CSV table of C-alpha atoms in Angstrom, one decimal:
chain,number,residue,atom,x,y,z
A,1168,MET,CA,-41.4,-44.4,-18.1
A,1169,ASN,CA,-41.2,-41.4,-20.7
A,1170,VAL,CA,-45.0,-39.9,-20.6
A,1171,LYS,CA,-45.5,-39.4,-24.3
A,1172,LYS,CA,-47.5,-36.1,-24.7
A,1173,GLY,CA,-52.0,-37.0,-25.0
A,1174,ALA,CA,-51.3,-39.5,-21.9
A,1175,GLN,CA,-54.1,-38.2,-19.3
A,1176,LEU,CA,-52.8,-38.0,-15.9
A,1177,ILE,CA,-54.4,-38.1,-12.2
A,1178,LEU,CA,-52.6,-35.5,-10.2
A,1179,GLU,CA,-51.9,-34.0,-6.6
A,1180,ILE,CA,-50.8,-30.9,-6.4
A,1181,GLN,CA,-47.8,-30.4,-3.5
A,1182,SER,CA,-46.5,-27.4,-4.9
A,1183,ALA,CA,-46.8,-23.8,-6.1
A,1184,GLY,CA,-43.1,-23.7,-8.2
A,1185,ALA,CA,-42.4,-20.9,-10.4
A,1186,GLN,CA,-44.5,-18.5,-13.2
A,1187,GLY,CA,-47.0,-19.7,-10.1
A,1188,LYS,CA,-47.8,-23.1,-12.2
A,1189,GLY,CA,-48.8,-26.0,-9.7
A,1190,VAL,CA,-45.7,-28.0,-9.0
A,1191,ALA,CA,-47.4,-32.5,-9.3
A,1192,ARG,CA,-45.1,-35.7,-9.6
A,1193,THR,CA,-46.0,-38.7,-11.2
A,1194,SER,CA,-45.6,-42.1,-9.8
A,1195,GLU,CA,-42.5,-42.9,-11.3
A,1196,GLY,CA,-41.8,-38.9,-9.6
A,1197,GLN,CA,-41.0,-37.5,-12.7
A,1198,VAL,CA,-42.0,-32.8,-12.1
A,1199,VAL,CA,-45.5,-32.3,-13.3
A,1200,PHE,CA,-46.0,-28.0,-14.1
A,1201,VAL,CA,-50.0,-27.6,-13.9
A,1202,PRO,CA,-51.4,-23.8,-14.8
A,1203,TYR,CA,-53.4,-22.7,-12.3
A,1204,GLY,CA,-53.3,-25.6,-10.1
A,1205,ILE,CA,-53.0,-24.7,-6.6
A,1206,PRO,CA,-51.7,-26.9,-3.8
A,1207,GLY,CA,-54.4,-29.5,-2.2
A,1208,ASP,CA,-56.2,-29.8,-5.7
A,1209,GLN,CA,-56.9,-33.5,-6.5
A,1210,VAL,CA,-56.8,-32.7,-10.7
A,1211,GLU,CA,-57.3,-34.9,-13.8
A,1212,VAL,CA,-54.4,-33.5,-16.6
A,1213,THR,CA,-53.8,-34.0,-20.1
A,1214,VAL,CA,-49.9,-33.7,-21.2
A,1215,ILE,CA,-49.7,-31.0,-23.6
A,1216,GLN,CA,-45.9,-30.8,-23.1
A,1217,SER,CA,-43.3,-34.0,-22.6
A,1218,LYS,CA,-39.5,-33.1,-21.4
A,1219,LYS,CA,-36.5,-35.1,-20.5
A,1220,LYS,CA,-36.8,-33.5,-17.2
A,1221,PHE,CA,-40.7,-32.1,-16.5
A,1222,LEU,CA,-43.6,-32.4,-18.4
A,1223,GLU,CA,-46.4,-29.4,-18.3
A,1224,ALA,CA,-50.7,-30.4,-17.6
A,1225,GLN,CA,-53.4,-29.0,-18.4
A,1226,ILE,CA,-56.0,-29.3,-15.8
A,1227,ASP,CA,-59.1,-31.3,-17.9
A,1228,LYS,CA,-60.6,-31.8,-14.2
A,1229,ILE,CA,-61.1,-31.2,-10.6
A,1230,LEU,CA,-61.7,-34.3,-8.9
A,1231,LYS,CA,-61.1,-32.6,-4.6
A,1232,PRO,CA,-60.5,-29.0,-4.9
A,1233,SER,CA,-58.0,-27.5,-2.8
A,1234,PRO,CA,-58.9,-25.9,0.8
A,1235,SER,CA,-57.6,-22.8,-0.9
A,1236,ARG,CA,-59.3,-22.7,-3.6
A,1237,ILE,CA,-61.5,-19.8,-4.6
A,1238,SER,CA,-64.2,-18.0,-6.9
A,1239,PRO,CA,-62.6,-16.3,-8.9
A,1240,LYS,CA,-63.3,-11.8,-9.4
A,1241,CYS,CA,-62.5,-11.2,-12.1
A,1242,SER,CA,-64.9,-12.3,-15.4
A,1243,HIS,CA,-61.7,-12.6,-17.3
A,1244,PHE,CA,-59.3,-14.6,-15.2
A,1245,GLY,CA,-58.0,-17.9,-16.9
A,1246,ILE,CA,-57.0,-16.1,-19.9
A,1247,CYS,CA,-56.0,-12.7,-19.3
A,1248,GLY,CA,-52.6,-13.8,-17.4
A,1249,GLY,CA,-51.9,-11.2,-14.9
A,1250,CYS,CA,-53.9,-12.6,-12.2
A,1251,LYS,CA,-52.8,-16.3,-12.0
A,1252,TRP,CA,-53.2,-16.5,-8.5
A,1253,GLN,CA,-56.9,-14.7,-8.4
A,1254,HIS,CA,-59.0,-18.7,-8.0
A,1255,MET,CA,-56.1,-18.3,-4.3
A,1256,ASP,CA,-56.9,-17.4,-0.8
A,1257,TYR,CA,-55.0,-14.9,-0.1
A,1258,GLU,CA,-53.1,-15.8,2.7
A,1259,ALA,CA,-52.0,-19.1,1.1
A,1260,GLN,CA,-51.2,-16.8,-1.6
A,1261,LEU,CA,-49.1,-15.1,1.1
A,1262,ALA,CA,-47.5,-18.6,2.4
A,1263,HIS,CA,-46.2,-19.6,-1.1
A,1264,LYS,CA,-44.7,-16.6,-1.7
A,1265,LYS,CA,-42.9,-16.6,1.4
A,1266,ALA,CA,-41.6,-19.9,1.3
A,1267,GLU,CA,-40.8,-19.1,-2.5
A,1268,VAL,CA,-38.4,-16.5,-1.6
A,1269,THR,CA,-37.2,-19.0,1.3
A,1270,ASN,CA,-36.8,-22.4,-0.7
A,1271,ASN,CA,-34.3,-19.7,-3.9
A,1272,LEU,CA,-31.7,-18.0,-1.0
A,1273,LYS,CA,-31.6,-22.0,0.5
A,1274,HIS,CA,-31.7,-24.2,-2.6
A,1275,LEU,CA,-30.2,-21.9,-5.6
A,1276,GLY,CA,-27.8,-19.7,-3.5
A,1277,GLY,CA,-26.9,-22.2,-0.7
A,1278,LEU,CA,-27.0,-19.5,2.1
A,1279,GLN,CA,-27.4,-20.0,5.4
A,1280,LEU,CA,-30.7,-18.1,7.3
A,1281,PRO,CA,-31.6,-16.9,10.1
A,1282,GLU,CA,-35.6,-17.0,10.7
A,1283,PRO,CA,-37.4,-14.8,8.0
A,1284,ASP,CA,-39.4,-11.9,9.0
A,1285,PRO,CA,-43.1,-12.1,8.9
A,1286,ILE,CA,-44.1,-11.4,5.0
A,1287,LEU,CA,-46.1,-7.3,4.4
A,1288,GLY,CA,-49.7,-8.9,3.0
A,1289,CYS,CA,-51.2,-6.0,1.3
A,1290,SER,CA,-54.1,-4.9,3.0
A,1291,GLN,CA,-56.1,-3.9,-0.2
A,1292,ILE,CA,-56.0,-6.5,-2.6
A,1293,PHE,CA,-57.8,-5.0,-5.6
A,1294,GLY,CA,-57.4,-2.1,-6.9
A,1295,TYR,CA,-54.2,-1.5,-5.4
A,1296,ARG,CA,-52.0,-0.6,-9.0
A,1297,ASN,CA,-51.5,3.1,-9.8
A,1298,LYS,CA,-50.6,2.3,-13.9
A,1299,VAL,CA,-51.8,-0.3,-15.8
A,1300,GLU,CA,-50.7,-0.5,-19.8
A,1301,PHE,CA,-54.3,-1.2,-22.6
A,1302,SER,CA,-53.7,-1.7,-26.4
A,1303,PHE,CA,-56.2,-1.6,-29.2
A,1304,SER,CA,-55.8,-4.3,-31.5
A,1305,SER,CA,-58.1,-5.1,-35.2
A,1306,MET,CA,-57.0,-8.8,-33.6
A,1307,ARG,CA,-59.3,-9.1,-31.3
A,1308,TRP,CA,-59.0,-12.2,-29.4
A,1309,LEU,CA,-62.1,-14.8,-30.0
A,1310,SER,CA,-63.0,-17.9,-27.5
A,1311,GLU,CA,-62.7,-21.4,-29.2
A,1312,ALA,CA,-66.2,-21.2,-28.9
A,1313,GLU,CA,-65.8,-18.3,-31.4
A,1314,VAL,CA,-63.4,-19.3,-33.4
A,1315,ALA,CA,-66.2,-22.7,-33.9
A,1316,SER,CA,-69.3,-21.1,-34.3
A,1317,ARG,CA,-67.5,-19.7,-37.7
A,1318,ASN,CA,-69.9,-16.9,-37.1
A,1319,LEU,CA,-68.8,-12.5,-38.5
A,1320,TYR,CA,-67.4,-10.8,-35.3
A,1321,ASP,CA,-66.4,-7.0,-34.1
A,1322,ARG,CA,-62.6,-7.6,-33.7
A,1323,ARG,CA,-61.4,-4.4,-32.6
A,1324,ALA,CA,-60.7,-4.5,-29.2
A,1325,LEU,CA,-59.2,-2.4,-26.4
A,1326,GLY,CA,-57.6,-4.4,-22.8
A,1327,PHE,CA,-54.8,-7.0,-22.4
A,1328,HIS,CA,-52.5,-8.9,-24.9
A,1329,ILE,CA,-52.6,-12.3,-24.9
A,1330,PRO,CA,-50.0,-13.8,-23.3
A,1331,GLY,CA,-47.9,-15.1,-25.9
A,1332,ARG,CA,-49.2,-13.8,-28.1
A,1333,TRP,CA,-48.3,-9.7,-29.7
A,1334,ASP,CA,-50.6,-9.7,-32.2
A,1335,LYS,CA,-54.2,-10.9,-30.4
A,1336,VAL,CA,-55.4,-8.6,-27.7
A,1337,LEU,CA,-58.2,-9.5,-24.7
A,1338,HIS,CA,-61.1,-7.1,-24.8
A,1339,ILE,CA,-61.6,-5.8,-20.9
A,1340,ASP,CA,-64.7,-5.6,-19.2
A,1341,TYR,CA,-63.7,-4.1,-16.1
A,1342,CYS,CA,-59.7,-5.2,-14.7
A,1343,HIS,CA,-60.1,-5.0,-11.0
A,1344,LEU,CA,-56.3,-4.9,-10.7
A,1345,HIS,CA,-57.2,-1.1,-11.2
A,1346,ASP,CA,-60.0,1.7,-9.7
A,1347,ALA,CA,-63.7,1.8,-10.9
A,1348,TYR,CA,-62.9,5.5,-12.0
A,1349,SER,CA,-59.8,4.4,-14.6
A,1350,ASN,CA,-62.7,1.1,-15.8
A,1351,GLU,CA,-64.6,4.5,-16.5
A,1352,ILE,CA,-62.1,6.3,-18.4
A,1353,ARG,CA,-61.3,3.4,-20.9
A,1354,ASN,CA,-64.9,2.5,-21.9
A,1355,PHE,CA,-65.7,6.0,-22.5
A,1356,ILE,CA,-62.7,5.6,-24.5
A,1357,PHE,CA,-63.8,2.8,-26.3
A,1358,LYS,CA,-67.5,4.0,-26.5
A,1359,GLN,CA,-66.3,6.5,-29.1
A,1360,ALA,CA,-63.8,5.3,-30.5
A,1361,ILE,CA,-67.0,2.4,-31.5
A,1362,GLU,CA,-69.2,4.6,-31.9
A,1363,ASN,CA,-66.9,7.2,-34.4
A,1364,ASN,CA,-65.5,4.1,-36.9
A,1365,TRP,CA,-61.9,5.1,-35.8
A,1366,SER,CA,-59.5,2.6,-36.5
A,1367,PHE,CA,-58.3,0.5,-33.6
A,1368,TRP,CA,-54.2,-0.4,-34.1
A,1369,ASN,CA,-53.4,-3.0,-36.5
A,1370,PRO,CA,-50.0,-4.9,-35.0
A,1371,ARG,CA,-49.8,-6.9,-38.0
A,1372,GLU,CA,-50.1,-4.5,-41.2
A,1373,GLN,CA,-48.9,-1.1,-38.4
A,1374,ARG,CA,-51.3,1.4,-39.8
A,1375,GLY,CA,-54.1,2.1,-37.1
A,1376,LEU,CA,-55.2,5.5,-35.5
A,1377,LEU,CA,-55.6,4.6,-31.5
A,1378,ARG,CA,-53.2,2.3,-30.2
A,1379,THR,CA,-52.0,2.5,-26.5
A,1380,ILE,CA,-53.6,4.1,-23.3
A,1381,MET,CA,-51.7,4.4,-19.6
A,1382,LEU,CA,-53.8,5.4,-16.9
A,1383,ARG,CA,-51.5,6.6,-14.3
A,1384,ILE,CA,-53.7,7.1,-10.7
A,1385,SER,CA,-51.9,9.4,-7.5
A,1386,SER,CA,-53.1,9.1,-3.8
A,1387,THR,CA,-53.3,12.1,-4.0
A,1388,GLY,CA,-56.7,11.2,-5.7
A,1389,GLN,CA,-54.9,13.1,-8.9
A,1390,TYR,CA,-55.3,11.3,-12.9
A,1391,MET,CA,-53.2,11.4,-16.3
A,1392,VAL,CA,-54.2,9.3,-19.2
A,1393,LEU,CA,-51.5,8.9,-22.0
A,1394,LEU,CA,-53.3,8.3,-25.6
A,1395,GLN,CA,-50.8,6.9,-28.6
A,1396,PHE,CA,-52.1,7.3,-31.8
A,1397,GLY,CA,-50.7,5.6,-34.8
A,1398,GLU,CA,-52.1,8.3,-37.1
A,1399,ASP,CA,-51.4,12.4,-36.6
A,1400,ASN,CA,-55.2,12.8,-37.5
A,1401,GLN,CA,-55.4,15.9,-35.4
A,1402,LYS,CA,-58.8,17.1,-35.7
A,1403,VAL,CA,-59.9,13.4,-33.8
A,1404,ILE,CA,-57.2,13.7,-31.1
A,1405,ASP,CA,-58.4,17.3,-30.6
A,1406,SER,CA,-62.1,16.0,-30.1
A,1407,LEU,CA,-61.3,12.3,-29.1
A,1408,LEU,CA,-59.4,14.5,-25.7
A,1409,SER,CA,-62.0,17.2,-25.7
A,1410,ARG,CA,-64.7,15.2,-24.9
A,1411,LEU,CA,-63.1,12.9,-22.4
A,1412,LEU,CA,-62.1,16.1,-20.4
A,1413,LYS,CA,-65.6,17.1,-20.7
A,1414,ALA,CA,-66.9,13.7,-19.8
A,1415,PHE,CA,-64.0,13.4,-16.5
A,1416,PRO,CA,-63.0,16.3,-14.6
A,1417,LYS,CA,-60.9,14.4,-12.4
A,1418,ILE,CA,-58.2,14.3,-15.1
A,1419,TYR,CA,-55.8,16.2,-13.6
A,1420,THR,CA,-52.5,16.0,-16.7
A,1421,LEU,CA,-53.4,14.2,-20.1
A,1422,VAL,CA,-51.2,13.7,-22.3
A,1423,TYR,CA,-51.0,11.7,-26.8
A,1424,ALA,CA,-47.8,11.1,-28.7
A,1425,VAL,CA,-48.3,10.4,-32.2
A,1426,ASN,CA,-46.7,7.0,-32.7
A,1427,THR,CA,-45.6,5.4,-35.8
A,1428,LYS,CA,-42.8,3.4,-35.1
A,1429,GLY,CA,-42.6,-0.3,-34.9
A,1430,ASN,CA,-42.8,-0.5,-31.1
A,1431,ASP,CA,-45.1,1.1,-28.2
A,1432,ALA,CA,-42.0,2.0,-26.3
A,1433,ILE,CA,-43.0,5.5,-24.5
A,1434,TYR,CA,-39.0,6.8,-23.9
A,1435,ASP,CA,-38.2,7.3,-27.4
A,1436,LEU,CA,-41.2,9.7,-28.2
A,1437,ASN,CA,-42.1,13.3,-28.3
A,1438,LEU,CA,-45.2,14.0,-25.8
A,1439,GLN,CA,-47.9,16.6,-26.2
A,1440,THR,CA,-49.4,18.1,-23.0
A,1441,PHE,CA,-53.4,18.5,-24.5
A,1442,SER,CA,-54.4,19.6,-21.0
A,1443,GLY,CA,-52.6,19.6,-17.1
A,1444,PRO,CA,-49.4,20.1,-15.5
A,1445,GLY,CA,-47.8,17.3,-17.4
A,1446,PHE,CA,-47.1,15.0,-14.1
A,1447,ILE,CA,-48.8,13.5,-10.7
A,1448,GLU,CA,-48.4,14.3,-7.7
A,1449,GLU,CA,-47.6,11.6,-5.3
A,1450,LYS,CA,-47.5,11.2,-1.6
A,1451,MET,CA,-45.8,9.0,0.9
A,1452,LYS,CA,-45.6,9.3,4.5
A,1453,ALA,CA,-42.3,9.7,6.2
A,1454,TYR,CA,-40.9,7.1,7.8
A,1455,LYS,CA,-41.0,8.7,11.1
A,1456,GLU,CA,-44.3,9.2,12.8
A,1457,GLY,CA,-44.8,13.5,12.3
A,1458,ASP,CA,-42.1,14.3,9.8
A,1459,PRO,CA,-43.8,16.1,6.5
A,1460,ASP,CA,-44.4,13.6,3.6
A,1461,LEU,CA,-42.3,13.0,0.8
A,1462,ILE,CA,-43.5,14.4,-2.8
A,1463,PHE,CA,-42.9,12.6,-5.8
A,1464,ARG,CA,-43.4,14.0,-9.3
A,1465,ILE,CA,-44.5,11.5,-11.8
A,1466,SER,CA,-43.8,12.4,-15.3
A,1467,PRO,CA,-45.6,10.0,-17.9
A,1468,LYS,CA,-41.9,8.3,-18.6
A,1469,SER,CA,-41.2,8.1,-15.1
A,1470,PHE,CA,-40.9,5.3,-13.6
A,1471,TYR,CA,-43.1,4.5,-9.2
A,1472,GLN,CA,-43.0,1.1,-7.1
A,1473,THR,CA,-47.0,1.0,-8.8
A,1474,ASN,CA,-48.5,0.0,-5.6
A,1475,SER,CA,-48.1,2.9,-3.5
A,1476,LEU,CA,-49.1,1.7,0.0
A,1477,GLN,CA,-47.1,-1.3,-0.3
A,1478,ALA,CA,-43.7,0.8,-1.2
A,1479,GLU,CA,-43.9,2.5,2.0
A,1480,LYS,CA,-44.0,-0.8,3.6
A,1481,LEU,CA,-41.0,-2.0,1.1
A,1482,TYR,CA,-38.9,1.5,2.3
A,1483,SER,CA,-40.0,0.8,6.0
A,1484,ARG,CA,-38.3,-2.3,6.1
A,1485,VAL,CA,-35.1,-0.6,4.1
A,1486,LEU,CA,-35.3,2.1,6.8
A,1487,ASP,CA,-36.0,-0.7,9.8
A,1488,TYR,CA,-32.9,-3.4,8.6
A,1489,LEU,CA,-30.8,0.0,8.1
A,1490,GLN,CA,-31.5,1.3,11.9
A,1491,PRO,CA,-29.8,4.8,10.7
A,1492,THR,CA,-27.8,7.0,13.1
A,1493,GLY,CA,-27.3,9.8,11.3
A,1494,ASN,CA,-24.0,9.4,10.5
A,1495,GLU,CA,-24.5,6.8,7.8
A,1496,ASN,CA,-22.6,7.2,4.3
A,1497,ILE,CA,-25.2,5.8,1.6
A,1498,TYR,CA,-24.5,3.7,-2.1
A,1499,ASP,CA,-28.2,3.7,-3.5
A,1500,LEU,CA,-27.3,1.8,-6.6
A,1501,TYR,CA,-29.9,1.3,-9.1
A,1502,THR,CA,-31.7,4.7,-8.0
A,1503,GLY,CA,-34.2,4.9,-10.4
A,1504,THR,CA,-35.5,8.4,-9.7
A,1505,GLY,CA,-34.5,8.2,-5.9
A,1506,THR,CA,-36.9,6.9,-4.5
A,1507,ILE,CA,-35.4,4.8,-1.7
A,1508,ALA,CA,-32.9,7.4,-2.2
A,1509,LEU,CA,-34.4,10.4,-0.6
A,1510,TYR,CA,-37.4,8.6,1.5
A,1511,MET,CA,-33.6,7.4,2.8
A,1512,ALA,CA,-31.6,10.6,3.3
A,1513,LYS,CA,-33.8,12.7,6.3
A,1514,TYR,CA,-32.1,10.1,8.6
A,1515,VAL,CA,-28.2,9.3,7.3
A,1516,LYS,CA,-25.7,11.5,6.7
A,1517,ARG,CA,-25.6,11.5,3.1
A,1518,VAL,CA,-27.1,9.5,0.2
A,1519,THR,CA,-25.0,8.6,-3.3
A,1520,GLY,CA,-27.8,7.6,-5.9
A,1521,ILE,CA,-26.0,6.1,-9.6
A,1522,GLU,CA,-28.3,5.7,-12.1
A,1523,LEU,CA,-27.7,4.8,-15.8
A,1524,VAL,CA,-30.5,5.9,-17.4
A,1525,PRO,CA,-30.3,10.4,-17.9
A,1526,ASP,CA,-34.5,11.2,-17.4
A,1527,ALA,CA,-34.5,9.1,-14.3
A,1528,ILE,CA,-31.8,10.9,-12.9
A,1529,ALA,CA,-33.3,14.5,-14.0
A,1530,ASP,CA,-36.9,13.6,-12.4
A,1531,ALA,CA,-34.4,12.2,-9.2
A,1532,ARG,CA,-32.5,15.0,-8.7
A,1533,SER,CA,-36.4,17.5,-9.3
A,1534,ASN,CA,-37.7,15.5,-6.6
A,1535,ALA,CA,-34.7,16.5,-4.2
A,1536,GLU,CA,-35.6,19.9,-4.8
A,1537,LEU,CA,-38.8,19.3,-4.2
A,1538,ASN,CA,-38.6,18.1,-1.1
A,1539,GLY,CA,-35.6,20.1,0.0
A,1540,ILE,CA,-33.6,17.8,0.5
A,1541,ASN,CA,-30.1,18.4,0.2
A,1542,ASN,CA,-27.7,15.8,1.0
A,1543,ILE,CA,-28.2,13.5,-1.8
A,1544,ASP,CA,-26.4,13.2,-5.4
A,1545,PHE,CA,-27.8,11.8,-8.4
A,1546,VAL,CA,-25.1,10.6,-11.1
A,1547,VAL,CA,-25.7,9.0,-14.0
A,1548,GLY,CA,-23.4,6.6,-14.8
A,1549,ASP,CA,-22.4,2.7,-14.9
A,1550,MET,CA,-22.2,0.9,-12.1
A,1551,LYS,CA,-19.7,-1.9,-13.7
A,1552,THR,CA,-17.5,1.4,-13.8
A,1553,ALA,CA,-18.5,3.8,-11.9
A,1554,PHE,CA,-16.8,3.0,-8.4
A,1555,SER,CA,-13.4,4.2,-9.5
A,1556,GLU,CA,-11.3,6.0,-6.8
A,1557,ASP,CA,-12.3,9.6,-7.6
A,1558,PHE,CA,-15.2,8.2,-7.3
A,1559,ILE,CA,-14.7,7.0,-3.5
A,1560,THR,CA,-12.4,10.6,-2.8
A,1561,HIS,CA,-15.2,12.6,-4.2
A,1562,TYR,CA,-18.6,11.1,-2.6
A,1563,GLY,CA,-16.5,9.2,0.3
A,1564,HIS,CA,-16.5,5.8,1.1
A,1565,PRO,CA,-20.0,4.0,1.8
A,1566,ASP,CA,-20.9,2.7,5.2
A,1567,VAL,CA,-23.7,1.2,3.6
A,1568,VAL,CA,-24.5,0.7,-0.3
A,1569,VAL,CA,-29.0,-0.3,-1.2
A,1570,VAL,CA,-28.7,-2.3,-4.2
A,1571,ASP,CA,-32.4,-2.4,-5.8
A,1572,PRO,CA,-31.2,-4.0,-9.4
A,1573,PRO,CA,-34.1,-5.1,-12.3
A,1574,ARG,CA,-35.5,-8.8,-12.4
A,1575,ASP,CA,-31.9,-10.3,-14.2
A,1576,GLY,CA,-30.0,-9.0,-11.4
A,1577,MET,CA,-27.1,-7.3,-11.1
A,1578,HIS,CA,-24.6,-8.1,-13.7
A,1579,PRO,CA,-21.2,-10.1,-12.0
A,1580,THR,CA,-19.3,-7.0,-13.0
A,1581,VAL,CA,-21.3,-4.8,-10.1
A,1582,VAL,CA,-20.9,-8.0,-7.3
A,1583,SER,CA,-17.4,-7.9,-7.8
A,1584,GLN,CA,-17.4,-3.9,-7.3
A,1585,LEU,CA,-19.7,-4.8,-4.3
A,1586,LEU,CA,-17.2,-6.7,-3.5
A,1587,ARG,CA,-14.2,-4.1,-4.0
A,1588,LEU,CA,-16.3,-0.7,-2.4
A,1589,ASN,CA,-16.1,-3.6,0.7
A,1590,PRO,CA,-19.1,-1.8,3.2
A,1591,GLN,CA,-20.2,-3.1,5.7
A,1592,ARG,CA,-23.5,-3.7,5.4
A,1593,ILE,CA,-25.6,-4.2,2.4
A,1594,ILE,CA,-28.8,-4.0,1.5
A,1595,TYR,CA,-30.5,-6.1,-1.5
A,1596,VAL,CA,-34.2,-5.0,-2.3
A,1597,SER,CA,-35.5,-7.7,-5.1
A,1598,CYS,CA,-38.4,-8.7,-6.9
A,1599,ASN,CA,-36.8,-12.3,-8.3
A,1600,SER,CA,-35.2,-13.9,-5.4
A,1601,ALA,CA,-33.8,-16.8,-7.9
A,1602,THR,CA,-31.1,-14.1,-9.3
A,1603,GLN,CA,-31.0,-12.2,-6.0
A,1604,ALA,CA,-30.5,-16.3,-4.7
A,1605,ARG,CA,-27.7,-16.6,-7.3
A,1606,ASP,CA,-26.1,-13.1,-6.7
A,1607,ILE,CA,-25.8,-13.5,-2.5
A,1608,ALA,CA,-23.7,-16.3,-3.2
A,1609,LEU,CA,-21.3,-15.1,-5.3
A,1610,MET,CA,-21.0,-12.7,-1.9
A,1611,LYS,CA,-21.5,-15.6,0.9
A,1612,ASP,CA,-17.5,-15.8,1.1
A,1613,LYS,CA,-17.3,-12.2,2.5
A,1614,TYR,CA,-21.2,-11.7,3.5
A,1615,SER,CA,-23.5,-13.5,5.3
A,1616,ILE,CA,-27.6,-12.8,5.5
A,1617,GLU,CA,-28.3,-10.7,8.4
A,1618,CYS,CA,-32.3,-10.5,8.0
A,1619,TYR,CA,-34.7,-10.9,5.4
A,1620,GLY,CA,-38.1,-10.9,4.9
A,1621,PRO,CA,-40.3,-10.4,1.4
A,1622,VAL,CA,-43.4,-7.5,0.7
A,1623,ASP,CA,-46.2,-8.5,-1.1
A,1624,MET,CA,-46.2,-5.6,-3.6
A,1625,PHE,CA,-49.1,-8.1,-5.8
A,1626,PRO,CA,-51.4,-9.3,-5.0
A,1627,HIS,CA,-52.7,-12.3,-7.0
A,1628,THR,CA,-49.8,-13.1,-8.9
A,1629,HIS,CA,-46.6,-15.0,-8.1
A,1630,HIS,CA,-44.3,-11.7,-8.0
A,1631,ILE,CA,-42.5,-10.8,-4.4
A,1632,GLU,CA,-40.2,-8.6,-3.7
A,1633,ASN,CA,-38.0,-9.2,-0.8
A,1634,VAL,CA,-35.9,-7.6,1.3
A,1635,ALA,CA,-32.2,-9.3,2.5
A,1636,LEU,CA,-29.8,-7.4,5.1
A,1637,LEU,CA,-26.1,-8.5,4.7
A,1638,LYS,CA,-23.1,-7.7,7.1
A,1639,ALA,CA,-19.5,-8.8,6.7
A,1640,VAL,CA,-18.1,-11.4,8.0
A,1641,THR,CA,-14.6,-9.5,9.3
A,1642,TRP,CA,-14.7,-6.1,9.5
């Protein structure tokens, strides 16, 4: 039976699927994706998309809530799109995330699996992000009620882009993913802008004074604020930044940029340090108790895991799987700013980190020097072509390769290079178990999964990290 758009159905949500959507089936067995549906919900829905292989439907009424359904904490929930599972009990979130990892490895990868290690949940499920970015806009998103009223509204906003709408921003009063002080900073800037009638960025016309804010906080309590301005009005820039520093003395470094280009990316911008050293310092506990903490200098352009507490658990799991003896020669692929490589270095013989982005390698080298770590090399290179005979001769053949690729996973050529390197063990850290499953499947003739375990870095979202230890079938 072909269910058409606009049809109304009564469904029971059976599982959580792609992008955190609830998954149900019609009486004929057709798959239905239901945003904000929780496994166990009985719901009345309206079909909003009818495809050959699946339907998508929106909830009109919850007939019987799931035992896992709770009241979301955030007033913006359901519109913002940042916390799609905030209405789900955290233990249920962890159970679904763990199941997703296993299902992807088993069904997408066709892999033989051991029993998974326990998922490492987050003890702090709100206020855990150490980096948040907000956009100014002269085109605030209006609710259906506001549109229907036909009233004239102030359209200035400071918040998050509505999912799928590059030109509309939802104004945020309070974001529970970062701390109270950061919220106060954001609201102060917004209030100053309104009181002084400074212009907000218009994404369609590509003009306006105030453009974006990036807020970062380290576990040491240092705050960084980066403001992007769409116009070079130095008098207003100096005035706002001076007021900000006076109102918030905890700001350790204050940075700004004038950006008149078509996108908000900071990597090609000339950043100006208004106050402070231009970086904040992050501390990470060493793997073994009693060893000195690691210190990382984080600049505005630096990558660092956005959940500092969980980063320690993630890297500890990597070392748990590595079981270092002190004699290992390790390659760390997609090393970024070298956080995993530096975390491992004290416990192995040698680490070589490889990364395509020169600025990231510069940060990695600086952090190695800052921590007095000498048994490490950081190399700018394309992993599709880096591992020449000269490279291996210079840096030694790896006993273990650690990979931590972006969400898209590894390029097939990189997988081929790994197989050619033929290390005894591979530790695959992934933020997308679907692409992880695909990549490991390409190596399953030579490697098997010895153990694996998820780590939850992002409570209230469907995202989940997974660490897998692969061992060569024959060595």
